Short mmCIF file of C-alpha atoms in Angstrom, two decimals:
data_model
loop_
_atom_site.label_atom_id
_atom_site.label_comp_id
_atom_site.label_asym_id
_atom_site.label_seq_id
_atom_site.Cartn_x
_atom_site.Cartn_y
_atom_site.Cartn_z
CA MET A 1188 0.00 0.00 0.00
CA PRO A 1189 1.35 3.48 -0.82
CA THR A 1190 2.18 5.40 2.35
CA SER A 1191 2.48 9.08 3.20
CA LEU A 1192 3.70 10.74 6.36
CA VAL A 1193 2.32 13.60 8.42
CA ILE A 1194 4.89 14.95 10.87
CA LEU A 1195 3.58 17.25 13.58
CA ALA A 1196 6.10 20.02 14.21
CA ALA A 1197 4.02 22.98 15.33
CA GLY A 1198 4.74 23.07 19.05
CA GLN A 1199 6.50 25.95 20.75
CA GLY A 1200 8.22 23.85 23.37
CA SER A 1201 7.92 26.42 26.14
CA ARG A 1202 9.66 24.14 28.64
CA MET A 1203 12.83 24.34 26.54
CA ASN A 1204 13.05 28.02 27.60
CA SER A 1205 14.19 28.98 24.10
CA GLU A 1206 13.32 31.27 21.22
CA ARG A 1207 14.15 28.40 18.86
CA PRO A 1208 11.28 26.12 17.78
CA LYS A 1209 11.48 22.89 19.76
CA VAL A 1210 11.91 20.62 16.73
CA LEU A 1211 14.99 22.60 15.65
CA HIS A 1212 16.96 21.77 18.78
CA LYS A 1213 19.64 19.27 17.89
CA ILE A 1214 20.71 15.74 18.66
CA ALA A 1215 23.96 14.58 17.06
CA ASP A 1216 24.26 17.95 15.33
CA ALA A 1217 20.94 17.55 13.48
CA PRO A 1218 17.51 19.01 14.33
CA LEU A 1219 15.04 16.73 16.09
CA LEU A 1220 12.84 17.16 13.04
CA TRP A 1221 15.47 15.58 10.79
CA HIS A 1222 15.59 12.48 12.95
CA ALA A 1223 11.84 12.05 12.62
CA MET A 1224 11.99 12.72 8.88
CA ALA A 1225 14.83 10.22 8.45
CA ALA A 1226 12.82 7.53 10.23
CA GLY A 1227 9.91 8.20 7.89
CA GLN A 1228 12.10 8.35 4.79
CA SER A 1229 13.29 4.82 5.47
CA ILE A 1230 9.93 3.43 4.32
CA GLU A 1231 10.05 5.48 1.11
CA PRO A 1232 6.81 7.46 1.56
CA ASP A 1233 4.96 8.94 -1.39
CA HIS A 1234 4.55 12.26 0.44
CA MET A 1235 6.00 13.83 3.57
CA VAL A 1236 3.83 16.56 5.04
CA VAL A 1237 5.30 18.66 7.86
CA VAL A 1238 2.80 20.62 9.94
CA THR A 1239 4.45 23.80 11.21
CA GLY A 1240 3.33 26.39 13.72
CA HIS A 1241 5.65 28.21 16.11
CA GLY A 1242 8.58 29.50 14.06
CA GLY A 1243 6.90 28.07 11.00
CA ALA A 1244 9.20 29.65 8.41
CA GLN A 1245 12.30 28.34 10.18
CA VAL A 1246 10.83 24.87 10.58
CA ALA A 1247 9.72 24.74 6.94
CA ALA A 1248 13.17 25.85 5.75
CA SER A 1249 14.82 23.15 7.87
CA ALA A 1250 12.42 20.49 6.59
CA ARG A 1251 13.13 21.42 2.98
CA THR A 1252 16.87 21.46 3.63
CA PHE A 1253 16.61 17.83 4.68
CA ASP A 1254 14.16 16.88 1.92
CA ASP A 1255 13.36 19.44 -0.76
CA SER A 1256 10.20 17.52 -1.68
CA ALA A 1257 8.70 17.96 1.82
CA ILE A 1258 5.27 19.61 1.83
CA CYS A 1259 4.93 22.17 4.62
CA VAL A 1260 1.52 23.31 5.88
CA GLU A 1261 0.89 25.73 8.73
CA GLN A 1262 -1.25 25.30 11.81
CA THR A 1263 -2.03 28.93 12.53
CA GLU A 1264 -3.89 28.14 15.77
CA GLN A 1265 -2.66 25.54 18.25
CA LEU A 1266 -5.93 23.65 18.80
CA GLY A 1267 -4.60 20.18 19.56
CA THR A 1268 -3.09 17.20 17.79
CA GLY A 1269 -6.27 16.28 15.95
CA HIS A 1270 -6.49 19.81 14.57
CA ALA A 1271 -2.81 19.64 13.58
CA VAL A 1272 -3.35 16.44 11.59
CA ASP A 1273 -6.35 18.02 9.89
CA GLN A 1274 -4.07 20.70 8.41
CA ALA A 1275 -2.60 18.01 6.12
CA ARG A 1276 -6.00 17.15 4.64
CA GLY A 1277 -5.63 19.39 1.59
CA ALA A 1278 -2.05 18.33 0.86
CA LEU A 1279 -3.15 14.67 0.73
CA ALA A 1280 -6.55 15.17 -0.88
CA SER A 1281 -5.66 13.19 -4.01
CA PHE A 1282 -3.57 10.56 -2.26
CA ASP A 1283 -4.89 7.00 -2.11
CA GLY A 1284 -3.09 5.01 0.54
CA ASP A 1285 -2.07 4.87 4.18
CA VAL A 1286 -0.98 7.79 6.34
CA ILE A 1287 1.37 7.54 9.31
CA VAL A 1288 1.34 10.37 11.84
CA LEU A 1289 4.73 11.06 13.47
CA TYR A 1290 6.00 13.74 15.84
CA GLY A 1291 8.87 16.10 15.14
CA ASP A 1292 10.02 15.96 18.77
CA THR A 1293 10.12 12.14 18.92
CA PRO A 1294 13.38 11.33 17.17
CA PHE A 1295 13.96 7.61 17.73
CA ILE A 1296 11.10 5.76 16.02
CA SER A 1297 12.76 3.01 13.97
CA SER A 1298 12.08 1.99 10.39
CA GLU A 1299 11.36 -1.54 11.64
CA THR A 1300 8.58 -0.23 13.85
CA LEU A 1301 7.02 1.76 11.02
CA LEU A 1302 7.13 -1.32 8.80
CA LYS A 1303 5.36 -3.32 11.52
CA MET A 1304 2.61 -0.71 11.52
CA THR A 1305 2.20 -0.86 7.74
CA ARG A 1306 2.08 -4.67 7.91
CA ALA A 1307 -0.69 -4.50 10.53
CA ARG A 1308 -2.65 -2.29 8.14
CA ALA A 1309 -2.02 -4.71 5.28
CA GLU A 1310 -3.36 -7.53 7.45
CA GLY A 1311 -6.69 -5.74 7.79
CA ALA A 1312 -6.60 -3.37 10.77
CA ASP A 1313 -8.45 -0.13 10.02
CA LEU A 1314 -6.49 1.81 12.63
CA VAL A 1315 -3.04 1.05 14.05
CA ILE A 1316 -1.74 2.69 17.22
CA LEU A 1317 1.88 2.42 18.34
CA GLY A 1318 2.20 1.46 22.00
CA PHE A 1319 4.92 0.54 24.46
CA GLU A 1320 5.27 -1.10 27.85
CA ALA A 1321 6.29 1.73 30.17
CA ALA A 1322 8.71 1.25 33.05
CA ASP A 1323 6.85 4.10 34.76
CA ALA A 1324 3.45 4.53 33.17
CA GLY A 1325 2.67 7.58 35.33
CA ARG A 1326 1.63 10.40 32.99
CA TYR A 1327 1.05 8.39 29.81
CA GLY A 1328 -2.29 7.60 28.21
CA ARG A 1329 -3.24 3.93 28.69
CA LEU A 1330 -4.14 1.64 25.81
CA ILE A 1331 -7.10 -0.48 26.83
CA GLU A 1332 -7.39 -3.70 24.83
CA LYS A 1333 -10.10 -6.34 24.70
CA ASP A 1334 -9.98 -9.58 22.72
CA GLY A 1335 -7.01 -8.40 20.67
CA GLN A 1336 -8.65 -5.10 19.76
CA LEU A 1337 -7.84 -1.63 21.06
CA GLU A 1338 -10.99 -0.33 22.72
CA ARG A 1339 -9.95 3.15 23.83
CA ILE A 1340 -7.14 5.38 25.04
CA VAL A 1341 -7.54 6.72 28.57
CA GLU A 1342 -5.49 9.69 29.71
CA ALA A 1343 -3.81 9.20 33.09
CA LYS A 1344 -5.77 12.02 34.73
CA ASP A 1345 -9.05 10.38 33.66
CA ALA A 1346 -8.08 6.78 34.48
CA GLY A 1347 -9.54 4.66 37.27
CA ALA A 1348 -7.52 2.32 39.45
CA ALA A 1349 -7.84 -0.65 37.09
CA GLU A 1350 -6.84 1.47 34.09
CA LEU A 1351 -3.89 3.00 35.94
CA ALA A 1352 -2.59 -0.51 36.54
CA VAL A 1353 -2.21 -0.96 32.77
CA THR A 1354 1.37 -0.42 31.60
CA LEU A 1355 0.69 -0.49 27.85
CA CYS A 1356 0.94 3.18 26.92
CA ASN A 1357 0.23 5.41 23.95
CA SER A 1358 3.06 6.85 21.83
CA GLY A 1359 0.74 9.01 19.75
CA VAL A 1360 1.92 7.48 16.47
CA VAL A 1361 -0.99 6.45 14.24
CA CYS A 1362 -1.43 4.63 10.94
CA ALA A 1363 -4.67 4.48 8.92
CA ASP A 1364 -6.00 4.76 5.41
CA ARG A 1365 -6.12 8.42 4.37
CA ALA A 1366 -9.88 8.51 3.95
CA THR A 1367 -10.44 6.74 7.27
CA LEU A 1368 -8.00 8.97 9.15
CA PHE A 1369 -9.48 12.25 7.97
CA ASP A 1370 -13.04 10.98 8.40
CA LEU A 1371 -12.27 10.15 12.03
CA VAL A 1372 -10.43 13.44 12.57
CA SER A 1373 -13.40 15.41 11.24
CA ASN A 1374 -15.55 13.90 14.01
CA ILE A 1375 -13.26 14.76 16.92
CA GLY A 1376 -14.89 17.09 19.43
CA THR A 1377 -13.52 19.48 22.05
CA ASP A 1378 -15.37 18.21 25.11
CA ASN A 1379 -12.29 18.20 27.35
CA ALA A 1380 -10.60 20.42 29.90
CA GLN A 1381 -8.36 22.07 27.31
CA GLY A 1382 -11.05 22.57 24.69
CA GLU A 1383 -8.77 21.02 22.08
CA TYR A 1384 -9.10 18.41 19.33
CA TYR A 1385 -7.24 15.32 20.60
CA LEU A 1386 -6.02 12.80 18.04
CA THR A 1387 -6.37 10.05 20.65
CA ASP A 1388 -10.17 10.36 20.39
CA ILE A 1389 -10.11 8.63 17.00
CA VAL A 1390 -9.83 5.21 18.66
CA GLU A 1391 -13.23 5.40 20.32
CA LEU A 1392 -14.70 7.00 17.20
CA ALA A 1393 -13.33 4.14 15.10
CA ARG A 1394 -14.67 1.43 17.43
CA ALA A 1395 -18.07 3.14 17.61
CA ALA A 1396 -18.20 3.07 13.81
CA GLY A 1397 -17.41 -0.64 13.76
CA ARG A 1398 -13.84 -0.21 12.57
CA SER A 1399 -11.01 -2.34 13.92
CA ALA A 1400 -8.11 -0.91 15.90
CA VAL A 1401 -4.96 -2.72 16.97
CA VAL A 1402 -1.78 -1.95 18.88
CA VAL A 1403 1.71 -2.48 17.49
CA ARG A 1404 4.33 -2.54 20.23
CA CYS A 1405 7.83 -1.07 20.24
CA ASP A 1406 10.56 -0.53 22.82
CA GLU A 1407 9.90 2.41 25.13
CA ALA A 1408 13.20 4.05 24.10
CA GLU A 1409 11.82 4.60 20.59
CA THR A 1410 9.00 6.74 21.90
CA LEU A 1411 11.13 9.21 23.83
CA GLY A 1412 9.71 12.71 23.38
CA ILE A 1413 11.79 15.83 23.99
CA ASN A 1414 10.22 18.57 26.08
CA THR A 1415 13.06 19.98 28.22
CA ARG A 1416 16.79 20.65 27.97
CA ALA A 1417 17.38 17.78 30.37
CA GLU A 1418 15.46 15.41 28.10
CA LEU A 1419 17.40 16.73 25.11
CA ALA A 1420 20.68 15.96 26.87
CA ALA A 1421 19.44 12.48 27.80
CA ALA A 1422 18.38 11.88 24.20
CA GLU A 1423 21.85 12.89 22.99
CA GLN A 1424 23.37 10.30 25.29
CA GLN A 1425 20.89 7.69 24.10
CA PHE A 1426 21.75 8.42 20.48
CA GLN A 1427 25.49 8.29 21.13
CA SER A 1428 25.25 5.02 23.05
CA THR A 1429 23.25 3.42 20.25
CA ALA A 1430 25.63 4.71 17.57
CA ARG A 1431 28.71 3.50 19.44
CA ASN A 1432 27.30 0.03 19.95
CA ALA A 1433 26.25 -0.20 16.31
CA ALA A 1434 29.75 0.81 15.17
CA LEU A 1435 31.41 -1.78 17.38
CA GLU A 1436 29.05 -4.49 16.15
CA ALA A 1437 29.83 -3.45 12.55
CA GLY A 1438 33.53 -4.08 13.03
CA VAL A 1439 34.77 -0.58 13.83
CA SER A 1440 37.47 -0.19 16.49
CA LEU A 1441 36.74 2.57 19.01
CA ALA A 1442 39.70 3.08 21.35
CA ASP A 1443 37.53 4.80 23.96
CA PRO A 1444 33.88 4.52 22.92
CA SER A 1445 32.59 6.86 25.63
CA THR A 1446 34.59 9.76 24.13
CA THR A 1447 33.65 9.18 20.47
CA VAL A 1448 30.92 11.58 19.35
CA PHE A 1449 28.88 10.55 16.32
CA GLY A 1450 26.99 12.76 13.93
CA PHE A 1451 23.46 12.19 12.77
CA ASP A 1452 24.60 10.39 9.61
CA THR A 1453 28.16 9.18 10.34
CA VAL A 1454 29.24 6.20 8.21
CA LEU A 1455 32.25 4.15 9.35
CA GLY A 1456 33.56 1.19 7.38
CA ARG A 1457 34.57 -2.13 8.86
CA ASP A 1458 38.09 -2.14 10.35
CA ALA A 1459 38.17 1.63 10.60
CA VAL A 1460 40.09 2.64 13.72
CA ILE A 1461 38.89 5.61 15.76
CA GLY A 1462 41.03 7.07 18.53
CA PRO A 1463 39.85 8.73 21.74
CA HIS A 1464 37.99 12.05 21.75
CA VAL A 1465 37.12 12.05 18.04
CA VAL A 1466 34.11 14.15 17.03
CA PHE A 1467 32.10 13.48 13.87
CA GLY A 1468 29.87 16.27 12.61
CA PRO A 1469 27.28 15.79 9.85
CA GLY A 1470 28.14 14.26 6.50
CA VAL A 1471 31.17 12.12 7.35
CA THR A 1472 32.18 8.85 5.70
CA VAL A 1473 35.29 6.97 6.82
CA GLU A 1474 36.03 3.90 4.73
CA SER A 1475 37.34 0.51 5.80
CA GLY A 1476 40.85 0.41 7.17
CA ALA A 1477 41.20 4.16 7.63
CA GLU A 1478 42.40 5.54 10.95
CA VAL A 1479 41.28 8.70 12.72
CA LYS A 1480 43.56 9.49 15.63
CA ALA A 1481 42.78 11.21 18.91
CA PHE A 1482 41.20 14.66 19.27
CA SER A 1483 40.31 15.05 15.59
CA HIS A 1484 37.17 16.78 14.35
CA LEU A 1485 35.56 15.75 11.05
CA GLU A 1486 32.61 17.31 9.25
CA GLY A 1487 31.26 17.01 5.70
CA CYS A 1488 34.20 14.95 4.52
CA HIS A 1489 35.22 11.61 3.02
CA VAL A 1490 38.18 9.54 4.17
CA ALA A 1491 39.15 6.67 1.87
CA GLN A 1492 40.66 3.30 2.72
CA ASP A 1493 43.97 3.26 4.59
CA ALA A 1494 44.06 7.04 4.97
CA VAL A 1495 45.26 8.41 8.30
CA VAL A 1496 43.87 11.52 10.03
CA GLY A 1497 45.29 13.23 13.12
CA PRO A 1498 45.89 13.42 15.93
CA PHE A 1499 44.47 16.91 16.48
CA ALA A 1500 43.36 17.31 12.85
CA ARG A 1501 40.31 19.10 11.49
CA LEU A 1502 38.56 18.07 8.29
CA ARG A 1503 35.94 20.59 7.20
CA PRO A 1504 33.22 20.28 4.55
CA GLY A 1505 34.51 19.31 1.13
CA ALA A 1506 37.63 17.55 2.40
CA GLU A 1507 38.32 14.43 0.30
CA LEU A 1508 41.15 12.11 1.32
CA ALA A 1509 42.09 9.40 -1.18
CA GLU A 1510 43.53 6.00 -0.31
CA GLY A 1511 46.64 6.16 1.81
CA ALA A 1512 46.57 9.95 2.22
CA LYS A 1513 47.85 11.33 5.50
CA VAL A 1514 46.70 14.41 7.36
CA GLY A 1515 48.61 14.94 10.57
CA ASN A 1516 48.58 16.94 13.76
CA PHE A 1517 47.18 20.46 13.82
CA VAL A 1518 46.29 20.35 10.13
CA GLU A 1519 43.06 21.82 8.75
CA ILE A 1520 41.64 20.71 5.39
CA LYS A 1521 38.66 22.49 3.79
CA ASN A 1522 37.10 21.92 0.36
CA ALA A 1523 40.25 20.21 -0.84
CA GLU A 1524 41.19 16.90 -2.43
CA ILE A 1525 44.23 15.11 -1.02
CA ALA A 1526 45.20 12.49 -3.60
CA GLU A 1527 46.42 8.96 -3.06
CA GLY A 1528 49.52 8.76 -0.89
CA ALA A 1529 49.82 12.54 -0.41
CA LYS A 1530 50.94 13.83 2.98
CA VAL A 1531 50.01 16.95 4.92
CA ASN A 1532 51.59 16.03 8.21
CA HIS A 1533 52.12 19.11 10.36
CA LEU A 1534 50.67 22.50 11.27
CA SER A 1535 49.19 23.39 7.88
CA TYR A 1536 46.04 24.82 6.33
CA VAL A 1537 44.95 23.50 2.94
CA GLY A 1538 41.72 25.07 1.69
CA ASP A 1539 40.12 25.23 -1.76
CA ALA A 1540 42.92 23.14 -3.18
CA THR A 1541 43.95 19.99 -5.00
CA VAL A 1542 47.00 18.11 -3.73
CA GLY A 1543 48.34 15.61 -6.24
CA ARG A 1544 49.29 11.99 -5.81
CA ALA A 1545 52.26 11.35 -3.47
CA ALA A 1546 52.85 15.08 -2.92
CA ASN A 1547 54.43 16.15 0.36
CA ILE A 1548 53.27 19.32 2.09
CA GLY A 1549 55.80 20.67 4.59
CA ALA A 1550 55.02 21.97 8.07
CA GLY A 1551 53.42 25.40 8.29
CA THR A 1552 52.19 25.49 4.69
CA ILE A 1553 49.19 27.72 4.06
CA THR A 1554 47.04 28.03 0.96
CA CYS A 1555 45.99 31.69 0.97
CA ASN A 1556 42.60 31.07 -0.60
CA TYR A 1557 40.57 34.15 0.37
CA ASP A 1558 41.16 37.70 -0.88
CA GLY A 1559 38.51 39.24 1.36
CA VAL A 1560 35.78 38.89 -1.25
CA MET A 1561 36.23 35.65 -3.19
CA LYS A 1562 37.79 32.22 -2.71
CA HIS A 1563 40.48 30.96 -5.09
CA ARG A 1564 41.98 27.53 -5.70
CA THR A 1565 45.49 26.18 -5.36
CA GLU A 1566 46.66 23.22 -7.45
CA ILE A 1567 49.64 21.19 -6.26
CA GLY A 1568 50.94 18.60 -8.69
CA ALA A 1569 51.74 14.94 -8.17
CA ARG A 1570 55.00 14.11 -6.40
CA SER A 1571 55.66 17.79 -5.67
CA PHE A 1572 57.44 18.88 -2.48
CA ILE A 1573 56.23 21.98 -0.68
CA GLY A 1574 58.85 23.31 1.72
CA SER A 1575 58.04 24.22 5.30
CA ASN A 1576 56.39 27.58 5.91
CA THR A 1577 55.39 28.06 2.28
CA LEU A 1578 52.55 30.47 1.52
CA LEU A 1579 50.65 29.67 -1.67
CA VAL A 1580 48.73 32.78 -2.73
CA ALA A 1581 45.79 31.53 -4.79
CA PRO A 1582 44.97 31.26 -7.57
CA VAL A 1583 48.25 29.49 -8.18
CA LYS A 1584 49.48 26.19 -9.57
CA VAL A 1585 52.55 24.17 -8.56
CA GLY A 1586 53.44 21.64 -11.24
CA GLU A 1587 54.25 17.96 -10.96
CA GLU A 1588 57.55 17.09 -9.24
CA ALA A 1589 58.08 20.78 -8.47
CA MET A 1590 59.44 22.19 -5.22
CA THR A 1591 59.20 25.29 -3.13
CA ALA A 1592 61.99 26.40 -0.82
CA SER A 1593 61.20 26.77 2.86
CA GLY A 1594 59.71 30.17 3.68
CA THR A 1595 58.70 30.87 0.09
CA VAL A 1596 55.69 33.02 -0.80
CA VAL A 1597 54.38 31.64 -4.09
CA THR A 1598 52.46 34.20 -6.16
CA GLN A 1599 53.11 32.77 -9.64
CA ASP A 1600 52.67 29.33 -11.14
CA VAL A 1601 55.61 26.94 -10.69
CA PRO A 1602 56.33 24.80 -13.80
CA ASP A 1603 56.69 21.02 -13.64
CA GLY A 1604 60.00 20.03 -12.12
CA ALA A 1605 60.98 23.59 -11.14
CA MET A 1606 61.93 24.93 -7.73
CA ALA A 1607 60.45 28.19 -6.51
CA ILE A 1608 62.41 30.44 -4.17
CA ALA A 1609 60.67 33.65 -3.16
CA ARG A 1610 62.23 35.12 -0.05
CA ALA A 1611 64.67 37.89 0.86
CA LYS A 1612 68.37 37.07 0.72
CA GLN A 1613 69.81 36.41 4.19
CA ASP A 1614 72.18 39.04 5.51
CA ASN A 1615 74.26 38.20 8.63
CA LYS A 1616 75.39 41.27 10.58
CA ALA A 1617 78.45 40.33 12.67
CA GLY A 1618 78.15 41.02 16.40
CA PHE A 1619 74.81 42.80 16.02
CA ALA A 1620 72.87 40.42 18.28
CA ARG A 1621 75.20 40.92 21.27
CA ARG A 1622 75.23 44.68 20.86
CA LEU A 1623 71.46 44.83 20.59
CA MET A 1624 70.93 42.68 23.70
CA ASP A 1625 73.39 44.83 25.68
CA ILE A 1626 71.43 47.95 24.73
CA LEU A 1627 68.09 46.35 25.67
CA ARG A 1628 69.36 45.08 29.03
CA ALA A 1629 70.75 48.50 29.85
CA LYS A 1630 67.38 50.11 29.09
CA LYS A 1631 65.58 47.58 31.25
CA LYS A 1632 68.00 48.17 34.14
CA GLN A 1633 67.58 51.95 33.82
CA LYS A 1634 63.80 51.65 33.99
CA GLY A 1635 64.07 49.41 37.02
CA SER A 1636 66.13 52.00 38.87
#
């Protein structure tokens, strides 16, 4: 059955004590909303509708950054979850299939769970509710079942003693045929303390209309909702723990797992070796057999097989390391390709550049890529040797098997096989150092007196 998603992302999140919309707070350097969208994307939906509200323009922009095909609709009044779902009615008017309702502040729903829900629909259930066995059911709505059918959802504040003893709780995630879902939503009333349209009411409406409703169960950890900074911090730890365990099980070596920080979409190949205190931002792929040493920070980059990074290295977006490339301590690479076997081992900045195969970049080398207005590229040829403390003023090209002398400022192209020397001639002044120091010491003594 074709499936579309409706992701509710309209809440202000007042308990976050923030001007930022709640769903734009981040876990693993990605907005909560992206986590929910990624979970939904895994089942290849026909449409993804994001219902915005507080900070709607920001939320819509973020949603489209993640998926430019996302449909964003606005809930101008916050009148409850049922009302929020109803805002997607027009966007899905011509859609014929199932709809899953997700929440932008519930980041850990798995693709396996969503597939279980779609299978339950395929097996004949008119309405599927996602539930979980709660360790502490306290504030959650209870799912009341009878003879394998979900009869109703009872909010904790309205539950009697027998209902409070139930530990099967409501996650809020719903799956139903589009026509069924919006028919039920259109019949939700506001006869409650808040005067709002509650999505949970659709269960009783469905049962009263003779429709079937069933519960699909998932682990409680998948249903974690984020409402406070403390919960956000706990969710970050949950994500990191899961990511670390998954990496270890996939054959990645983590020298000190508790200090490895994963990004939202980090990809590590089998037999990759990761040292302590390594941080992965978004968009990082490290292939099999590569090594990232301690205290390195990687973001938006690709590290090929057998390449070595760090320690204390920074790879910024656009950094591409080919097989066997080496980037050493206190080196920063940005929007640059480091070819097979090339080395940038010490204290250098290489930005907007191409470094050829087996080239060697000496300590303190800087590609001067920015003129204050525009960026310019540096090209360094294969098997070239860049002397320590070389400044390459882009745009400039150093040819294959060329060299630069230490301390050279390169402002013109260097032909293949040539050596560039661009520095003032050394002039040694005999005895000058001693005389100068004597003068300075005398001045210091005079001031002290």
